Coordinates of C-alpha atoms in Angstrom, one line a residue:
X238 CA -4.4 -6.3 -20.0
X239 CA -0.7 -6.5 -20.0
X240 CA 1.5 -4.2 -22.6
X241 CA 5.5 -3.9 -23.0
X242 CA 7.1 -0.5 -21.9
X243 CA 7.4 0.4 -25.8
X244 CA 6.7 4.1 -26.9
X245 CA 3.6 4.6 -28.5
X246 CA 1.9 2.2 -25.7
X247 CA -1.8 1.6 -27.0
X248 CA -3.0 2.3 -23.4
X249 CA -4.8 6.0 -23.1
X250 CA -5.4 7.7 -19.9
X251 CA -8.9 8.1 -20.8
X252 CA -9.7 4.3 -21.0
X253 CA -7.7 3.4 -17.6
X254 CA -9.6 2.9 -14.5
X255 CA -10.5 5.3 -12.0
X256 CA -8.8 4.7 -8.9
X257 CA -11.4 2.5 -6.5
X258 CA -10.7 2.4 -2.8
X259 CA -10.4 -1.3 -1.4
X260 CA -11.6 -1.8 2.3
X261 CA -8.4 -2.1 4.6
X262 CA -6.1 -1.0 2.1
X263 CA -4.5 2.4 1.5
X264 CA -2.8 2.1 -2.1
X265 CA -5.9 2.6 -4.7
X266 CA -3.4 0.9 -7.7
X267 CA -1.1 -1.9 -8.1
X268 CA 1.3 -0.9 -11.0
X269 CA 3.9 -3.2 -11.6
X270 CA 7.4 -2.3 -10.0
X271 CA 10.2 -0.5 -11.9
X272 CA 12.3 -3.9 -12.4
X273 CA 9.5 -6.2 -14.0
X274 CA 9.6 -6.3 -18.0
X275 CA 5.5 -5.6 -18.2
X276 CA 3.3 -2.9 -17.5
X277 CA -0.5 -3.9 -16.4
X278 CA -3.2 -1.7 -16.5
X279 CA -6.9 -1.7 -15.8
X280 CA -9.2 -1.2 -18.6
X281 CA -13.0 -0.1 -18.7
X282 CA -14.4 -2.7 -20.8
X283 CA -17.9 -0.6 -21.4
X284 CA -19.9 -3.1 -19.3
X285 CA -20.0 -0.7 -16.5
X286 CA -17.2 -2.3 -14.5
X287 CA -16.1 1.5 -13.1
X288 CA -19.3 1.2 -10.8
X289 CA -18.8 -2.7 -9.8
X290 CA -17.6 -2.9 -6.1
X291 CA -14.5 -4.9 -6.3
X292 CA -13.7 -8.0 -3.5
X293 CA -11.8 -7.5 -0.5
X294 CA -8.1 -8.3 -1.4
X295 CA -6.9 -11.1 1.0
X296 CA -3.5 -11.0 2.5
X297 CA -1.4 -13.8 1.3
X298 CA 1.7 -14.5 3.3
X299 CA 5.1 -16.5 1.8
X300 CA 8.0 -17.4 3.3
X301 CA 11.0 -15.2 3.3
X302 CA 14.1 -18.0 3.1
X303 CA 16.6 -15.5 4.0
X304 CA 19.9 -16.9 5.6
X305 CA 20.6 -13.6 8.0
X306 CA 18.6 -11.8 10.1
X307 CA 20.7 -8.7 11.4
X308 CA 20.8 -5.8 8.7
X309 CA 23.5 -3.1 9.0
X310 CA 23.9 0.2 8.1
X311 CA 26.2 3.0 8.3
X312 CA 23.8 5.7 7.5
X313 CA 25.1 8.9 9.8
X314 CA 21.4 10.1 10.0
X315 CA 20.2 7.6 12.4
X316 CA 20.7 6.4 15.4
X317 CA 21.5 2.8 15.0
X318 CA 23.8 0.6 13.2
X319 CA 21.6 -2.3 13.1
X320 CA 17.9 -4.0 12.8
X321 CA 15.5 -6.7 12.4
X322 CA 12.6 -6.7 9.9
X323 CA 10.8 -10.1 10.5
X324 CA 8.4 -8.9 7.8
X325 CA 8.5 -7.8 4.3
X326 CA 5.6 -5.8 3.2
X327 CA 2.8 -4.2 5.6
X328 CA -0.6 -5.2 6.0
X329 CA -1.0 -1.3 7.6
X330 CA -1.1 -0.3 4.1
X331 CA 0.1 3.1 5.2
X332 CA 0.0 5.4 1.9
X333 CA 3.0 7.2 2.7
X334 CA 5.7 4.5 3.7
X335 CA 8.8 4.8 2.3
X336 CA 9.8 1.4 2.5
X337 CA 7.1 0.2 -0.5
X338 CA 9.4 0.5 -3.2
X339 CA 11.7 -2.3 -1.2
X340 CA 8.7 -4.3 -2.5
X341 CA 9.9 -4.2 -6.1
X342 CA 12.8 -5.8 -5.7
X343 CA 11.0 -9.0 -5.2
X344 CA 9.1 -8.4 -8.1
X345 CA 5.6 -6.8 -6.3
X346 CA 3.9 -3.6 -6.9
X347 CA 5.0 -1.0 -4.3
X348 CA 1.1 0.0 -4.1
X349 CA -1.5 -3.2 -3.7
X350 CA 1.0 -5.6 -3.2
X351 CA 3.2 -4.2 -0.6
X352 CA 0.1 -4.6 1.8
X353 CA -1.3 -7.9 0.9
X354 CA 2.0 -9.9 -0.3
X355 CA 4.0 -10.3 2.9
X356 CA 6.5 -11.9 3.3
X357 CA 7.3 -13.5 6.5
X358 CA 11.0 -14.9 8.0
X359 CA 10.2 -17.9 9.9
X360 CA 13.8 -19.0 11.2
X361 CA 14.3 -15.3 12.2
X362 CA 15.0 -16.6 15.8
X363 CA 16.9 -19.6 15.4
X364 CA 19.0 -17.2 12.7
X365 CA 19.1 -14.4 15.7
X366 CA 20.3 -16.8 18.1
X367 CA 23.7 -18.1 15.8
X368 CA 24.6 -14.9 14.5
X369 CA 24.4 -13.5 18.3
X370 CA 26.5 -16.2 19.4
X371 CA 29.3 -15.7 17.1
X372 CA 32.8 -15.3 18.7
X373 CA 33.1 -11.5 17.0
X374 CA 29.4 -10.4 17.4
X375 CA 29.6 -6.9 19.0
X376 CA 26.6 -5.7 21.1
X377 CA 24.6 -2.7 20.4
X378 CA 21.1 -1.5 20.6
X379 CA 18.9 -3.4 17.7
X380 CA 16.4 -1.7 16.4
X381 CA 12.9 -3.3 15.2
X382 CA 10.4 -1.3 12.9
X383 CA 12.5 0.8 10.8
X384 CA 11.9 -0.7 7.9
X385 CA 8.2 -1.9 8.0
X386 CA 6.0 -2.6 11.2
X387 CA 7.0 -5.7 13.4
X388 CA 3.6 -5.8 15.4
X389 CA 1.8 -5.6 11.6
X390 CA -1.8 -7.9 11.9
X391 CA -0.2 -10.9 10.9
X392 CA 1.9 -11.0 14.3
X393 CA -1.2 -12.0 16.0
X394 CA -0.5 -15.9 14.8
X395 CA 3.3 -15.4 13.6
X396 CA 5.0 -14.1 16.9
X397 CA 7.7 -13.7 15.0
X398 CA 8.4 -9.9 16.9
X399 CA 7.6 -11.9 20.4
X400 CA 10.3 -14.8 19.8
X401 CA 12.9 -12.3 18.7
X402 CA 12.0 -10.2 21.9
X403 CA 12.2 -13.9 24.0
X404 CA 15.8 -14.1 22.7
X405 CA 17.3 -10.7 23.0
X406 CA 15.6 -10.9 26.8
X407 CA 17.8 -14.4 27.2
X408 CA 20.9 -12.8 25.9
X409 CA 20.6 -9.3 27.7
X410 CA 20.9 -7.7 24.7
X411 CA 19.0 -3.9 23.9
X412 CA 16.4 -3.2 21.8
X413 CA 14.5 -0.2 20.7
X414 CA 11.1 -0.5 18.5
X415 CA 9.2 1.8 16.0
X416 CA 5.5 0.6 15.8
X417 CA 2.1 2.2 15.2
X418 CA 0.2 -1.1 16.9
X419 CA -1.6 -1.3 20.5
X420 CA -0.4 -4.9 20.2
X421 CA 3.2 -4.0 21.5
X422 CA 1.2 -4.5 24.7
X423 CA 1.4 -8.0 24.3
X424 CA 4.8 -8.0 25.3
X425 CA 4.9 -6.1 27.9
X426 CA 5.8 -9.1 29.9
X427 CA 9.1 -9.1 28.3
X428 CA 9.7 -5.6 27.8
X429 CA 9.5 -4.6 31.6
X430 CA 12.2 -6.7 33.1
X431 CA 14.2 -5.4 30.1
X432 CA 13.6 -1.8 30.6
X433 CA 14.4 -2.2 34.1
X434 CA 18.1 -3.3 33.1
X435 CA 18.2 -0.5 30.9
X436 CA 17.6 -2.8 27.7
X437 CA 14.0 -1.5 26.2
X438 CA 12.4 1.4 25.0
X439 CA 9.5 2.1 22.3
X440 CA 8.7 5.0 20.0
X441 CA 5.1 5.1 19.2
X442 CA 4.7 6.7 16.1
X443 CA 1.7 8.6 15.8
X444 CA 0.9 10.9 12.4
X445 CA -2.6 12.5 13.1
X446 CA -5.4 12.8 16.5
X447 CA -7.8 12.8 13.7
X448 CA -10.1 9.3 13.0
X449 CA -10.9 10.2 9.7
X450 CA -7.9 10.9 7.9
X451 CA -6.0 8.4 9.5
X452 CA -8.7 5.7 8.3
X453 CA -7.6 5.7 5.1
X454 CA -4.2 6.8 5.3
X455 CA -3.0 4.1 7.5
X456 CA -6.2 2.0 7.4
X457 CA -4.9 -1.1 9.6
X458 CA -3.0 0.6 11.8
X459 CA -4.2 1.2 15.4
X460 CA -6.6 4.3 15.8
X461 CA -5.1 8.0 17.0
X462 CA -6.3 7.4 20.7
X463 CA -5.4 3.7 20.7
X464 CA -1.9 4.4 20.4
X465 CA -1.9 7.3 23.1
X466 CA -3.4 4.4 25.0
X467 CA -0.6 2.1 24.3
X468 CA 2.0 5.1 25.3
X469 CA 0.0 5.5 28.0
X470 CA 0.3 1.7 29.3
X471 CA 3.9 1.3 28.4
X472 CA 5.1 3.9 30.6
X473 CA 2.7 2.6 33.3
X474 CA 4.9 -0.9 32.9
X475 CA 8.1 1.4 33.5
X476 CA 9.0 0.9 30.0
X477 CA 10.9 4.3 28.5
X478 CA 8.7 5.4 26.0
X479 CA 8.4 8.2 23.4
X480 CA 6.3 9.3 20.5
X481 CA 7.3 9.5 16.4
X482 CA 5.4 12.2 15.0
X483 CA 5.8 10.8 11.7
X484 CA 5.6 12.0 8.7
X485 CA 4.8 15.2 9.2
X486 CA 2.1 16.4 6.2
X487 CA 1.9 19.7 5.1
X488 CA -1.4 20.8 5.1
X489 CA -3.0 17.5 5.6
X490 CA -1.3 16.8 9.3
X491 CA 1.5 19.8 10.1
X492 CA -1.0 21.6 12.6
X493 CA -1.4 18.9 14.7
X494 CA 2.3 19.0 15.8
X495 CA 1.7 20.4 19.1
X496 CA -1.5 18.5 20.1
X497 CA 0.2 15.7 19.1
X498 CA 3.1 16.3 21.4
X499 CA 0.8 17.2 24.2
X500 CA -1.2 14.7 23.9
X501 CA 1.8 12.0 24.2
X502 CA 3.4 14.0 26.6
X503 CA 0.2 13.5 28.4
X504 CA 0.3 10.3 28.3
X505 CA 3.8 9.4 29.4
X506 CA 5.7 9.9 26.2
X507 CA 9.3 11.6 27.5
X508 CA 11.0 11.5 24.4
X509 CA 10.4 12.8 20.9
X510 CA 11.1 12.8 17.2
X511 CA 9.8 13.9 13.4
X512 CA 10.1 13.0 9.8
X513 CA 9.0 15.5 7.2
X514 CA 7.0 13.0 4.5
X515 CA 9.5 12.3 1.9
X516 CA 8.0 10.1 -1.0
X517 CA 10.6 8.1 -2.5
X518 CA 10.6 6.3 -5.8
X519 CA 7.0 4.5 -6.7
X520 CA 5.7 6.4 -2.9
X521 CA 5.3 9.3 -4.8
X522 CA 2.5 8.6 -7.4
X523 CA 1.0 6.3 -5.1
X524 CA 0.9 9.1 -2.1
X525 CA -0.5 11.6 -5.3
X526 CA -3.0 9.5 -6.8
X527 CA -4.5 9.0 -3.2
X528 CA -4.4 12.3 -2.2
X529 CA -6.4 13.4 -5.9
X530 CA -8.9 10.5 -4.8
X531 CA -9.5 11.5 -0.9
X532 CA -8.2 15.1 -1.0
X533 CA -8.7 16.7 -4.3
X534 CA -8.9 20.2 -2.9
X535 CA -6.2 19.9 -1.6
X536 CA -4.0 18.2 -3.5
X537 CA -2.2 20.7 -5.2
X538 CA -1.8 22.7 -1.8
X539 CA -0.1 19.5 -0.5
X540 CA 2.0 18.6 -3.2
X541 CA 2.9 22.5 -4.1
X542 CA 4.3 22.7 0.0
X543 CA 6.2 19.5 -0.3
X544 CA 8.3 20.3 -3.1
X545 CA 9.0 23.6 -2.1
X546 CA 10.5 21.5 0.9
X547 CA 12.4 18.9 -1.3
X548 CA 14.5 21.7 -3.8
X549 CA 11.8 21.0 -6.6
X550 CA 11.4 17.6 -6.1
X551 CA 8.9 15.5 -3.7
X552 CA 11.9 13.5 -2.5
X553 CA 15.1 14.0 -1.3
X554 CA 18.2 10.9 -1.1
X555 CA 20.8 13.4 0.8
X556 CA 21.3 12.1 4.5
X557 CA 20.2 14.3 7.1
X558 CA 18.1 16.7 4.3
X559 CA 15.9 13.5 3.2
X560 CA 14.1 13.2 7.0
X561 CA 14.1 17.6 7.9
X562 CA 13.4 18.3 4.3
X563 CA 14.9 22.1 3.5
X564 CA 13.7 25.5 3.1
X565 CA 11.1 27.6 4.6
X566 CA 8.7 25.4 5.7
X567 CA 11.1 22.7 6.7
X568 CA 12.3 25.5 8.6
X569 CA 9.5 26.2 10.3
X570 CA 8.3 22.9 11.1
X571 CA 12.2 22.4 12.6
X572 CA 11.0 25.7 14.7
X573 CA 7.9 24.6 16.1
X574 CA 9.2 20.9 17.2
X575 CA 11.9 22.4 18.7
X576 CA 10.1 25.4 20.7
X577 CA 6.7 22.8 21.7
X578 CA 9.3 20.0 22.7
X579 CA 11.3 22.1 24.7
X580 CA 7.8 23.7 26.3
X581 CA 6.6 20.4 26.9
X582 CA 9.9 19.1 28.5
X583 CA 10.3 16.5 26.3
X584 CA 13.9 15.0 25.1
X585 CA 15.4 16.6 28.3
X586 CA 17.5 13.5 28.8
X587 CA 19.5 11.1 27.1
X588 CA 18.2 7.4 27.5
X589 CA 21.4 5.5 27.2
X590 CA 21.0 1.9 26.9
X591 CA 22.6 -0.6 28.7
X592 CA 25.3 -2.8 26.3
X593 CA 27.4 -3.8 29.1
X594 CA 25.2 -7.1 29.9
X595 CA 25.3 -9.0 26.9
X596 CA 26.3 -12.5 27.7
X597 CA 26.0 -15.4 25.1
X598 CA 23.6 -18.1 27.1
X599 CA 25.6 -20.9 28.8
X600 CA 29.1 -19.3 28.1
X601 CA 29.5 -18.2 31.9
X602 CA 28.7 -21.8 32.8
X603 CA 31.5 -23.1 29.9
X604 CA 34.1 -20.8 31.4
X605 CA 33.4 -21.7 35.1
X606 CA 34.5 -25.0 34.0
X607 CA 38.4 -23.8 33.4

């Protein structure tokens, strides 16, 4: 049923569906995005349709016609000036990400659609290569899965992350990637000759050691030990490695902290970071509407912690504040990372990465000519 955003809408919460878990997914809803003229919503029709298991929801992929690849930002809170997304939307159907409500401005849902509606960038390597070679290109470390996850499912048969990789290897360029995926492994064959010219390094971002909460809070992401596997086997290939305890949940995930540290630490992990969840824009309902559905005990205790870590609000826009958070248990948690990291003798060193090999291919030949 479809009904204009008018006052007085006919739709009560009574009739509206109950939220139904869909296998692989972690959004239970797919309202329609802020920018879209219509609201949809589910309606029990009295025909017992609230008991009905509903049909997988198959991932459709289009095609992303963008005419640049390289994004930039000059956000003072992070460590890079520029990335590569070769995806749009995440199959991981992680329930917290903050980068769902990018999905709206395509027309999607933030919630059902981010994970099943992806887009994908085919000509992200032939665009890579000409906006590398252009005469005032200035190297710098790129950055891959800050937005949404470049080793997603669909990678398996894209490779869109492995000919990006294949190019920046070519033109000795650095690059650091985010993922929550064991299939970073893959590439290890072209990550290892770059870490050993000071051009790689991964962050393994792992949120929870516990199976059953990260099942259906990050449903297609790789499993809790699978990643401190893939830490594990990175730093075996001599490829700089760390762990991205990320986001931090209170309640749900905040103890874990310090197994979570020791346990990558364990496993090769010599660097470290954190992100206090922050639900931005549609994230926010989605992330409370799951929680009433898997965690209604607990719920309230959640959402009561984060906003006394957001000033009132379960989101803050403020760089610096909207990763840390503010307050007491901000505070704390900014404590505890500190003291464990420190303990653990993680982030004792700087890993500077090399920018002083970049060479356009063929361009040494052209000048050898003169």
């Amino acid at each position: 049923m479809t009904d204009r955003k008018f006052p007085g809408s006919p739709i009560h919460p009574a009739e509206t569906l109950r939220p139904l878990s869909f296998k692989g997914r972690g959004a239970l809803s797919n309202h329609s995005g802020r920018f879209q003229q219509h609201q949809h919503h589910d309606i029990d029709d009295g025909w017992g349709n609230l008991e009905q298991d509903l049909p997988p929801l198959a991932t459709e992929v289009l095609i992303d016609s963008t005419r640049t690849i390289i994004n930039w930002n000059d956000s003072p809170d992070i460590p890079f000036d520029r990335s590569i997304n070769p995806y749009r939307g995440c199959e991981h159907g992680c329930i917290y990400c903050f980068a769902r409500p990018s999905h709206t401005y395509l027309g999607f849902s933030a919630g059902l659609d981010f994970e099943r509606r992806i887009l994908i960038k085919p000509e992200a390597a032939k665009l890579l290569r000409a906006e590398l070679s252009k005469k005032n290109y200035r190297c710098g470390v790129m950055a891959m899965g800050t937005n949404t996850d470049p080793y997603q499912p669909l990678e398996k048969q894209q490779q869109l992350t492995r000919q990006i990789l294949t190019l920046l290897a070519e033109f000795k360029h650095p690059v650091s990637i985010v993922t929550k995926s064991a299939m970073v492994e893959r590439d290890i064959d072209i990550l290892a000759p770059m870490a050993e010219q000071g051009l790689a390094q991964v962050l393994v971002s792992v949120t929870t050691l516990s199976n059953q909460i990260s099942r259906t809070l990050e449903p297609r992401a790789a499993a809790p030990q699978r990643r401190l596997q893939t830490i594990r086997r990175l730093h075996e290939a001599g490829i700089p490695v760390g762990v991205m305890v990320a986001p931090i949940i209170p309640v749900l995930t905040d103890t874990e902290m310090e197994n979570i540290l020791t346990a990558a630490r364990d496993a090769g992990a010599e660097t470290a970071g954190y992100v206090l969840l922050r639900l931005p824009l549609e994230v926010s309902p989605l992330f409370e509407e799951w929680l009433q559905h898997h965690y209604p005990l607990k719920a309230a205790h959640v959402m009561s912690i984060v906003r006394q870590s957001r000033e009132g609000k379960t989101n803050q826009a403020e760089f610096h504040a909207r990763m840390r958070g503010s307050g007491l248990f901000a505070d704390m948690i900014r404590q505890r990372f500190r003291l464990t990291s420190k303990r653990l003798g993680l982030n004792q060193c700087n890993l500077e990465m090399n920018t002083d090999l970049f060479q356009v291919p063929g361009q040494a030949e052209q000048l050898n000519l003169f």
